[in-house]
PDB file of C-alpha atoms and ligand atoms in Angstrom:
ATOM      1  CA  UNK A  24     121.895  46.623  54.874  1.00  0.00           C
ATOM      2  CA  UNK A  25     120.845  43.655  57.024  1.00  0.00           C
ATOM      3  CA  UNK A  26     117.343  42.391  57.363  1.00  0.00           C
ATOM      4  CA  UNK A  27     116.244  39.546  59.611  1.00  0.00           C
ATOM      5  CA  UNK A  28     112.698  38.207  59.000  1.00  0.00           C
ATOM      6  CA  UNK A  29     110.747  35.770  61.062  1.00  0.00           C
ATOM      7  CA  UNK A  30     113.921  33.955  62.047  1.00  0.00           C
ATOM      8  CA  UNK A  31     113.486  30.587  63.731  1.00  0.00           C
ATOM      9  CA  UNK A  32     116.431  28.627  65.068  1.00  0.00           C
ATOM     10  CA  UNK A  33     116.373  25.376  67.023  1.00  0.00           C
ATOM     11  CA  UNK A  34     118.955  23.381  69.037  1.00  0.00           C
ATOM     12  CA  UNK A  35     117.421  19.998  68.735  1.00  0.00           C
ATOM     13  CA  UNK A  36     114.186  20.262  70.739  1.00  0.00           C
ATOM     14  CA  UNK A  37     114.978  23.732  72.080  1.00  0.00           C
ATOM     15  CA  UNK A  38     113.373  26.595  70.163  1.00  0.00           C
ATOM     16  CA  UNK A  39     115.988  29.246  70.671  1.00  0.00           C
ATOM     17  CA  UNK A  40     114.546  31.818  68.282  1.00  0.00           C
ATOM     18  CA  UNK A  41     110.916  32.304  67.413  1.00  0.00           C
ATOM     19  CA  UNK A  42     110.288  34.661  64.673  1.00  0.00           C
ATOM     20  CA  UNK A  43     112.951  37.283  65.310  1.00  0.00           C
ATOM     21  CA  UNK A  44     112.662  40.330  63.074  1.00  0.00           C
ATOM     22  CA  UNK A  45     115.214  43.139  62.927  1.00  0.00           C
ATOM     23  CA  UNK A  46     116.921  45.622  60.522  1.00  0.00           C
ATOM     24  CA  UNK A  47     120.215  47.255  60.542  1.00  0.00           C
ATOM     25  CA  UNK A  48     120.833  50.212  58.146  1.00  0.00           C
ATOM     26  CA  UNK A  49     124.193  51.221  56.786  1.00  0.00           C
ATOM     27  CA  UNK A  50     126.136  53.400  59.290  1.00  0.00           C
ATOM     28  CA  UNK A  51     123.930  52.583  62.261  1.00  0.00           C
ATOM     29  CA  UNK A  52     124.905  51.077  65.559  1.00  0.00           C
ATOM     30  CA  UNK A  53     122.085  48.718  66.603  1.00  0.00           C
ATOM     31  CA  UNK A  54     122.120  46.998  69.880  1.00  0.00           C
ATOM     32  CA  UNK A  55     120.473  43.643  70.754  1.00  0.00           C
ATOM     33  CA  UNK A  56     119.578  43.540  74.460  1.00  0.00           C
ATOM     34  CA  UNK A  57     118.100  40.910  76.705  1.00  0.00           C
ATOM     35  CA  UNK A  58     118.758  38.674  79.616  1.00  0.00           C
ATOM     36  CA  UNK A  59     120.750  35.365  79.770  1.00  0.00           C
ATOM     37  CA  UNK A  60     119.482  32.797  77.296  1.00  0.00           C
ATOM     38  CA  UNK A  61     117.214  35.200  75.541  1.00  0.00           C
ATOM     39  CA  UNK A  62     118.649  34.334  72.076  1.00  0.00           C
ATOM     40  CA  UNK A  63     121.061  37.219  71.289  1.00  0.00           C
ATOM     41  CA  UNK A  64     124.189  35.055  70.557  1.00  0.00           C
ATOM     42  CA  UNK A  65     122.050  32.631  68.548  1.00  0.00           C
ATOM     43  CA  UNK A  66     120.868  35.465  66.393  1.00  0.00           C
ATOM     44  CA  UNK A  67     124.466  36.506  65.626  1.00  0.00           C
ATOM     45  CA  UNK A  68     125.486  32.892  64.911  1.00  0.00           C
ATOM     46  CA  UNK A  69     122.647  32.472  62.532  1.00  0.00           C
ATOM     47  CA  UNK A  70     123.575  35.698  60.663  1.00  0.00           C
ATOM     48  CA  UNK A  71     127.160  34.591  60.378  1.00  0.00           C
ATOM     49  CA  UNK A  72     126.117  31.226  59.032  1.00  0.00           C
ATOM     50  CA  UNK A  73     127.283  29.132  62.086  1.00  0.00           C
ATOM     51  CA  UNK A  74     123.744  27.912  62.633  1.00  0.00           C
ATOM     52  CA  UNK A  75     121.137  26.986  60.075  1.00  0.00           C
ATOM     53  CA  UNK A  76     117.743  28.573  60.614  1.00  0.00           C
ATOM     54  CA  UNK A  77     114.654  26.351  60.671  1.00  0.00           C
ATOM     55  CA  UNK A  78     112.566  29.192  59.311  1.00  0.00           C
ATOM     56  CA  UNK A  79     112.642  32.849  58.094  1.00  0.00           C
ATOM     57  CA  UNK A  80     115.169  34.728  56.064  1.00  0.00           C
ATOM     58  CA  UNK A  81     118.297  36.865  56.460  1.00  0.00           C
ATOM     59  CA  UNK A  82     119.241  39.296  53.749  1.00  0.00           C
ATOM     60  CA  UNK A  83     122.450  41.320  53.441  1.00  0.00           C
ATOM     61  CA  UNK A  84     122.386  44.120  50.914  1.00  0.00           C
ATOM     62  CA  UNK A  85     119.257  42.630  49.366  1.00  0.00           C
ATOM     63  CA  UNK A  86     120.647  39.016  48.937  1.00  0.00           C
ATOM     64  CA  UNK A  87     119.502  36.124  51.070  1.00  0.00           C
ATOM     65  CA  UNK A  88     122.553  34.711  52.947  1.00  0.00           C
ATOM     66  CA  UNK A  89     120.704  31.687  54.525  1.00  0.00           C
ATOM     67  CA  UNK A  90     122.402  28.455  53.562  1.00  0.00           C
ATOM     68  CA  UNK A  91     125.683  30.153  52.686  1.00  0.00           C
ATOM     69  CA  UNK A  92     128.909  28.986  54.378  1.00  0.00           C
ATOM     70  CA  UNK A  93     130.351  31.112  57.177  1.00  0.00           C
ATOM     71  CA  UNK A  94     133.509  31.838  55.064  1.00  0.00           C
ATOM     72  CA  UNK A  95     131.378  33.162  52.264  1.00  0.00           C
ATOM     73  CA  UNK A  96     129.338  35.315  54.636  1.00  0.00           C
ATOM     74  CA  UNK A  97     132.637  36.641  56.227  1.00  0.00           C
ATOM     75  CA  UNK A  98     133.927  37.428  52.735  1.00  0.00           C
ATOM     76  CA  UNK A  99     130.848  39.498  52.064  1.00  0.00           C
ATOM     77  CA  UNK A 100     131.909  41.695  54.935  1.00  0.00           C
ATOM     78  CA  UNK A 101     129.959  40.407  57.924  1.00  0.00           C
ATOM     79  CA  UNK A 102     132.645  40.101  60.694  1.00  0.00           C
ATOM     80  CA  UNK A 103     131.573  38.390  63.933  1.00  0.00           C
ATOM     81  CA  UNK A 104     133.492  38.901  67.139  1.00  0.00           C
ATOM     82  CA  UNK A 105     132.105  36.116  69.358  1.00  0.00           C
ATOM     83  CA  UNK A 106     131.775  36.186  73.133  1.00  0.00           C
ATOM     84  CA  UNK A 107     134.931  35.191  75.034  1.00  0.00           C
ATOM     85  CA  UNK A 108     137.745  37.071  73.246  1.00  0.00           C
ATOM     86  CA  UNK A 109     139.332  34.470  71.153  1.00  0.00           C
ATOM     87  CA  UNK A 110     142.929  35.762  71.033  1.00  0.00           C
ATOM     88  CA  UNK A 111     145.428  33.260  69.726  1.00  0.00           C
ATOM     89  CA  UNK A 112     147.596  32.786  72.829  1.00  0.00           C
ATOM     90  CA  UNK A 113     150.794  31.733  71.136  1.00  0.00           C
ATOM     91  CA  UNK A 114     150.848  34.580  68.586  1.00  0.00           C
ATOM     92  CA  UNK A 115     152.093  38.078  69.083  1.00  0.00           C
ATOM     93  CA  UNK A 116     149.592  41.030  69.093  1.00  0.00           C
ATOM     94  CA  UNK A 117     150.874  41.925  65.625  1.00  0.00           C
ATOM     95  CA  UNK A 118     150.324  38.410  64.251  1.00  0.00           C
ATOM     96  CA  UNK A 119     146.904  38.244  65.875  1.00  0.00           C
ATOM     97  CA  UNK A 120     145.999  41.371  64.072  1.00  0.00           C
ATOM     98  CA  UNK A 121     147.401  40.022  60.754  1.00  0.00           C
ATOM     99  CA  UNK A 122     145.181  36.966  61.158  1.00  0.00           C
ATOM    100  CA  UNK A 123     142.176  39.274  60.830  1.00  0.00           C
ATOM    101  CA  UNK A 124     142.857  39.517  57.095  1.00  0.00           C
ATOM    102  CA  UNK A 125     142.207  35.830  56.540  1.00  0.00           C
ATOM    103  CA  UNK A 126     138.627  36.401  55.394  1.00  0.00           C
ATOM    104  CA  UNK A 127     140.212  37.602  52.077  1.00  0.00           C
ATOM    105  CA  UNK A 128     138.763  41.188  52.074  1.00  0.00           C
ATOM    106  CA  UNK A 129     142.203  42.781  52.562  1.00  0.00           C
ATOM    107  CA  UNK A 130     145.017  42.241  50.143  1.00  0.00           C
ATOM    108  CA  UNK A 131     148.597  41.974  51.482  1.00  0.00           C
ATOM    109  CA  UNK A 132     149.510  45.529  50.193  1.00  0.00           C
ATOM    110  CA  UNK A 133     146.638  46.971  52.317  1.00  0.00           C
ATOM    111  CA  UNK A 134     147.814  45.447  55.576  1.00  0.00           C
ATOM    112  CA  UNK A 135     150.192  48.336  56.621  1.00  0.00           C
ATOM    113  CA  UNK A 136     147.325  50.804  56.152  1.00  0.00           C
ATOM    114  CA  UNK A 137     144.989  48.548  58.022  1.00  0.00           C
ATOM    115  CA  UNK A 138     147.387  48.247  60.953  1.00  0.00           C
ATOM    116  CA  UNK A 139     147.773  52.032  61.023  1.00  0.00           C
ATOM    117  CA  UNK A 140     144.006  52.447  61.335  1.00  0.00           C
ATOM    118  CA  UNK A 141     143.869  49.906  64.197  1.00  0.00           C
ATOM    119  CA  UNK A 142     146.716  51.638  65.985  1.00  0.00           C
ATOM    120  CA  UNK A 143     145.079  54.994  65.540  1.00  0.00           C
ATOM    121  CA  UNK A 144     142.013  53.705  67.459  1.00  0.00           C
ATOM    122  CA  UNK A 145     144.005  51.546  69.895  1.00  0.00           C
ATOM    123  CA  UNK A 146     147.444  53.192  70.584  1.00  0.00           C
ATOM    124  CA  UNK A 147     147.915  50.683  73.398  1.00  0.00           C
ATOM    125  CA  UNK A 148     148.034  47.871  70.831  1.00  0.00           C
ATOM    126  CA  UNK A 149     150.978  49.545  69.134  1.00  0.00           C
ATOM    127  CA  UNK A 150     152.975  49.365  72.307  1.00  0.00           C
ATOM    128  CA  UNK A 151     151.861  45.816  72.900  1.00  0.00           C
ATOM    129  CA  UNK A 152     152.613  44.573  69.340  1.00  0.00           C
ATOM    130  CA  UNK A 153     155.416  42.085  70.201  1.00  0.00           C
ATOM    131  CA  UNK A 154     153.615  40.665  73.242  1.00  0.00           C
ATOM    132  CA  UNK A 155     152.059  37.182  73.010  1.00  0.00           C
ATOM    133  CA  UNK A 156     148.266  36.900  73.250  1.00  0.00           C
ATOM    134  CA  UNK A 157     148.294  35.009  76.526  1.00  0.00           C
ATOM    135  CA  UNK A 158     150.082  37.727  78.338  1.00  0.00           C
ATOM    136  CA  UNK A 159     147.386  40.385  77.821  1.00  0.00           C
ATOM    137  CA  UNK A 160     144.879  41.572  80.280  1.00  0.00           C
ATOM    138  CA  UNK A 161     141.152  41.033  79.617  1.00  0.00           C
ATOM    139  CA  UNK A 162     140.733  44.559  78.400  1.00  0.00           C
ATOM    140  CA  UNK A 163     143.766  44.397  76.152  1.00  0.00           C
ATOM    141  CA  UNK A 164     142.413  41.100  74.717  1.00  0.00           C
ATOM    142  CA  UNK A 165     139.090  42.755  73.979  1.00  0.00           C
ATOM    143  CA  UNK A 166     140.903  45.671  72.252  1.00  0.00           C
ATOM    144  CA  UNK A 167     142.816  43.124  70.258  1.00  0.00           C
ATOM    145  CA  UNK A 168     139.855  41.106  69.013  1.00  0.00           C
ATOM    146  CA  UNK A 169     138.068  44.354  67.984  1.00  0.00           C
ATOM    147  CA  UNK A 170     141.266  45.455  66.199  1.00  0.00           C
ATOM    148  CA  UNK A 171     141.534  42.022  64.532  1.00  0.00           C
ATOM    149  CA  UNK A 172     137.928  42.377  63.264  1.00  0.00           C
ATOM    150  CA  UNK A 173     138.918  45.900  61.853  1.00  0.00           C
ATOM    151  CA  UNK A 174     141.677  44.206  59.899  1.00  0.00           C
ATOM    152  CA  UNK A 175     138.968  42.148  58.188  1.00  0.00           C
ATOM    153  CA  UNK A 176     137.661  45.274  56.591  1.00  0.00           C
ATOM    154  CA  UNK A 177     134.052  44.788  57.817  1.00  0.00           C
ATOM    155  CA  UNK A 178     130.959  46.209  56.239  1.00  0.00           C
ATOM    156  CA  UNK A 179     128.920  44.948  59.275  1.00  0.00           C
ATOM    157  CA  UNK A 180     130.739  44.388  62.551  1.00  0.00           C
ATOM    158  CA  UNK A 181     128.889  42.164  65.027  1.00  0.00           C
ATOM    159  CA  UNK A 182     130.197  42.317  68.589  1.00  0.00           C
ATOM    160  CA  UNK A 183     128.955  39.782  71.146  1.00  0.00           C
ATOM    161  CA  UNK A 184     129.181  41.127  74.668  1.00  0.00           C
ATOM    162  CA  UNK A 185     132.390  43.086  74.274  1.00  0.00           C
ATOM    163  CA  UNK A 186     132.116  44.428  77.846  1.00  0.00           C
ATOM    164  CA  UNK A 187     131.718  41.023  79.555  1.00  0.00           C
ATOM    165  CA  UNK A 188     134.019  40.520  82.527  1.00  0.00           C
ATOM    166  CA  UNK A 189     135.884  43.851  82.213  1.00  0.00           C
ATOM    167  CA  UNK A 190     136.577  46.422  84.911  1.00  0.00           C
ATOM    168  CA  UNK A 191     134.257  49.483  84.784  1.00  0.00           C
ATOM    169  CA  UNK A 192     136.927  51.769  83.507  1.00  0.00           C
ATOM    170  CA  UNK A 193     137.765  49.302  80.683  1.00  0.00           C
ATOM    171  CA  UNK A 194     134.033  48.929  79.899  1.00  0.00           C
ATOM    172  CA  UNK A 195     133.892  52.714  79.402  1.00  0.00           C
ATOM    173  CA  UNK A 196     136.956  52.527  77.073  1.00  0.00           C
ATOM    174  CA  UNK A 197     135.294  49.741  75.009  1.00  0.00           C
ATOM    175  CA  UNK A 198     132.070  51.743  74.564  1.00  0.00           C
ATOM    176  CA  UNK A 199     134.107  54.813  73.670  1.00  0.00           C
ATOM    177  CA  UNK A 200     135.772  52.862  70.970  1.00  0.00           C
ATOM    178  CA  UNK A 201     132.460  51.622  69.701  1.00  0.00           C
ATOM    179  CA  UNK A 202     131.405  55.321  69.546  1.00  0.00           C
ATOM    180  CA  UNK A 203     134.502  56.134  67.548  1.00  0.00           C
ATOM    181  CA  UNK A 204     133.867  53.370  65.072  1.00  0.00           C
ATOM    182  CA  UNK A 205     130.347  54.604  64.717  1.00  0.00           C
ATOM    183  CA  UNK A 206     131.573  58.206  63.929  1.00  0.00           C
ATOM    184  CA  UNK A 207     133.964  56.759  61.398  1.00  0.00           C
ATOM    185  CA  UNK A 208     130.854  55.314  59.551  1.00  0.00           C
ATOM    186  CA  UNK A 209     131.140  51.653  60.508  1.00  0.00           C
ATOM    187  CA  UNK A 210     127.849  49.654  60.798  1.00  0.00           C
ATOM    188  CA  UNK A 211     127.734  47.718  64.080  1.00  0.00           C
ATOM    189  CA  UNK A 212     125.357  45.161  65.571  1.00  0.00           C
ATOM    190  CA  UNK A 213     126.140  45.042  69.235  1.00  0.00           C
ATOM    191  CA  UNK A 214     124.969  42.361  71.709  1.00  0.00           C
ATOM    192  CA  UNK A 215     125.068  43.538  75.195  1.00  0.00           C
ATOM    193  CA  UNK A 216     123.879  42.787  78.739  1.00  0.00           C
ATOM    194  CA  UNK A 217     125.070  46.226  79.730  1.00  0.00           C
ATOM    195  CA  UNK A 218     121.847  47.782  78.333  1.00  0.00           C
ATOM    196  CA  UNK A 219     122.391  51.312  79.612  1.00  0.00           C
ATOM    197  CA  UNK A 220     125.811  51.854  78.104  1.00  0.00           C
ATOM    198  CA  UNK A 221     124.893  49.994  74.867  1.00  0.00           C
ATOM    199  CA  UNK A 222     121.921  52.327  74.319  1.00  0.00           C
ATOM    200  CA  UNK A 223     124.140  55.290  75.012  1.00  0.00           C
ATOM    201  CA  UNK A 224     126.305  54.535  71.926  1.00  0.00           C
ATOM    202  CA  UNK A 225     123.555  52.969  69.767  1.00  0.00           C
ATOM    203  CA  UNK A 226     121.103  54.538  67.370  1.00  0.00           C
ATOM    204  CA  UNK A 227     118.480  51.900  67.855  1.00  0.00           C
ATOM    205  CA  UNK A 228     117.808  48.851  70.128  1.00  0.00           C
ATOM    206  CA  UNK A 229     115.913  45.603  70.136  1.00  0.00           C
ATOM    207  CA  UNK A 230     115.074  43.665  73.280  1.00  0.00           C
ATOM    208  CA  UNK A 231     114.864  39.905  72.925  1.00  0.00           C
ATOM    209  CA  UNK A 232     113.122  37.647  75.452  1.00  0.00           C
ATOM    210  CA  UNK A 233     112.779  33.897  75.032  1.00  0.00           C
ATOM    211  CA  UNK A 234     113.675  34.044  71.355  1.00  0.00           C
ATOM    212  CA  UNK A 235     111.331  36.920  70.329  1.00  0.00           C
ATOM    213  CA  UNK A 236     111.835  40.654  69.988  1.00  0.00           C
ATOM    214  CA  UNK A 237     109.596  42.218  72.620  1.00  0.00           C
ATOM    215  CA  UNK A 238     110.599  45.863  72.450  1.00  0.00           C
ATOM    216  CA  UNK A 239     112.352  47.944  69.735  1.00  0.00           C
ATOM    217  CA  UNK A 240     112.937  51.588  69.109  1.00  0.00           C
ATOM    218  CA  UNK A 241     115.312  54.597  69.005  1.00  0.00           C
ATOM    219  CA  UNK A 242     117.973  54.274  71.584  1.00  0.00           C
ATOM    220  CA  UNK A 243     117.033  57.596  73.128  1.00  0.00           C
ATOM    221  CA  UNK A 244     113.362  56.628  73.489  1.00  0.00           C
ATOM    222  CA  UNK A 245     114.369  53.286  75.039  1.00  0.00           C
ATOM    223  CA  UNK A 246     116.611  55.047  77.535  1.00  0.00           C
ATOM    224  CA  UNK A 247     113.675  57.334  78.565  1.00  0.00           C
ATOM    225  CA  UNK A 248     111.057  54.482  78.712  1.00  0.00           C
ATOM    226  CA  UNK A 249     109.838  53.797  82.170  1.00  0.00           C
ATOM    227  CA  UNK A 250     109.296  50.128  81.574  1.00  0.00           C
ATOM    228  CA  UNK A 251     112.658  49.761  80.037  1.00  0.00           C
ATOM    229  CA  UNK A 252     114.273  51.580  82.885  1.00  0.00           C
ATOM    230  CA  UNK A 253     112.832  49.317  85.501  1.00  0.00           C
ATOM    231  CA  UNK A 254     113.153  46.042  83.505  1.00  0.00           C
ATOM    232  CA  UNK A 255     116.456  46.374  81.729  1.00  0.00           C
ATOM    233  CA  UNK A 256     118.305  49.471  82.756  1.00  0.00           C
ATOM    234  CA  UNK A 257     118.325  48.995  86.394  1.00  0.00           C
ATOM    235  CA  UNK A 258     117.247  52.590  86.881  1.00  0.00           C
ATOM    236  CA  UNK A 259     114.012  54.154  87.991  1.00  0.00           C
TER     237      UNK A 259
HETATM  238  P1  LIG B 320     123.692  34.995  77.150  1.00  0.00           P
HETATM  239  O1  LIG B 320     123.620  36.520  77.343  1.00  0.00           O
HETATM  240  O2  LIG B 320     123.494  34.250  78.399  1.00  0.00           O
HETATM  241  O3  LIG B 320     124.852  34.559  76.254  1.00  0.00           O
HETATM  242  P2  LIG B 320     121.870  34.885  74.824  1.00  0.00           P
HETATM  243  O4  LIG B 320     120.816  35.839  74.742  1.00  0.00           O
HETATM  244  O5  LIG B 320     123.027  35.076  74.016  1.00  0.00           O
HETATM  245  O6  LIG B 320     122.356  34.622  76.320  1.00  0.00           O
HETATM  246  P3  LIG B 320     121.705  32.307  73.507  1.00  0.00           P
HETATM  247  O7  LIG B 320     123.122  31.830  73.834  1.00  0.00           O
HETATM  248  O8  LIG B 320     121.405  32.712  72.129  1.00  0.00           O
HETATM  249  O9  LIG B 320     121.294  33.424  74.554  1.00  0.00           O
HETATM  250  O10 LIG B 320     120.747  31.111  73.892  1.00  0.00           O
HETATM  251  C1  LIG B 320     119.350  31.050  73.542  1.00  0.00           C
HETATM  252  C2  LIG B 320     118.753  29.772  74.051  1.00  0.00           C
HETATM  253  O11 LIG B 320     119.354  28.611  73.246  1.00  0.00           O
HETATM  254  C3  LIG B 320     118.999  29.417  75.515  1.00  0.00           C
HETATM  255  O12 LIG B 320     117.897  28.754  75.958  1.00  0.00           O
HETATM  256  C4  LIG B 320     120.212  28.476  75.491  1.00  0.00           C
HETATM  257  O13 LIG B 320     120.116  27.667  76.589  1.00  0.00           O
HETATM  258  C5  LIG B 320     120.016  27.710  74.292  1.00  0.00           C
HETATM  259  N1  LIG B 320     121.244  27.304  73.635  1.00  0.00           N
HETATM  260  C6  LIG B 320     122.299  28.131  73.248  1.00  0.00           C
HETATM  261  N2  LIG B 320     123.286  27.388  72.737  1.00  0.00           N
HETATM  262  C7  LIG B 320     122.893  26.089  72.785  1.00  0.00           C
HETATM  263  C8  LIG B 320     123.492  24.865  72.340  1.00  0.00           C
HETATM  264  N3  LIG B 320     124.708  24.797  71.775  1.00  0.00           N
HETATM  265  N4  LIG B 320     122.794  23.714  72.509  1.00  0.00           N
HETATM  266  C9  LIG B 320     121.505  23.761  73.095  1.00  0.00           C
HETATM  267  N5  LIG B 320     120.910  24.904  73.467  1.00  0.00           N
HETATM  268  C10 LIG B 320     121.563  26.020  73.293  1.00  0.00           C
END
């Protein structure tokens, strides 16, 4: 579905990505792991058209998407949930969810069914629907931005650090939900620092270091790999 080939991205003099290669097949959950500053968010920003690569190619369903505008890429079904939970503070939960349809992939008549799907995964959001964005807890905001992304009818959902800053019990809930979306057949590219939990829900993983993929493989193999365990999983 998604293929990233020899991707180079620079921020001025800084070479943030140096030849990143990765694939995501339909229906897979793929996780992109690595430490701070490794290049994970940059990879997602380049895929969604927010950054222009200086080299390499990105194809989605066989078509190159390099050079296309972010709105066009979103309309193709690549929905990016950036780090930092961008809930619109002055809008209700319900209106935040409705905003998700602004990429134009959901017609007005499909909105009630879309909301129903979101509330089936996140019953808590149903109870919270009149509440304003600013009044939600961190975990509730994370649920809301994932729910809003579902309203965009994604073909590929890209989540950047959805567990960041959440209490352990809420982190478990977020990963449980990613597992549910996977079971429902959604394709997910998940950036995480929480490598162990990410590999638990993923089919495959890539580890990025200083802008290059250094390890890749089946999630189960990566979880069992001694070097992975000591370097990234914090387990021996
Ligand atoms: P983190 O987990 O800390 O978010 P990351 O793996 O997502 O890290 P990136 O944010 O992709 O890393 O950053 C990759 C590199 O690019 C880092 O060296 C970072 O300092 C640099 N970088 C990121 N954004 C910018 C920017 N706007 N301007 C200049 N350099 C940047």
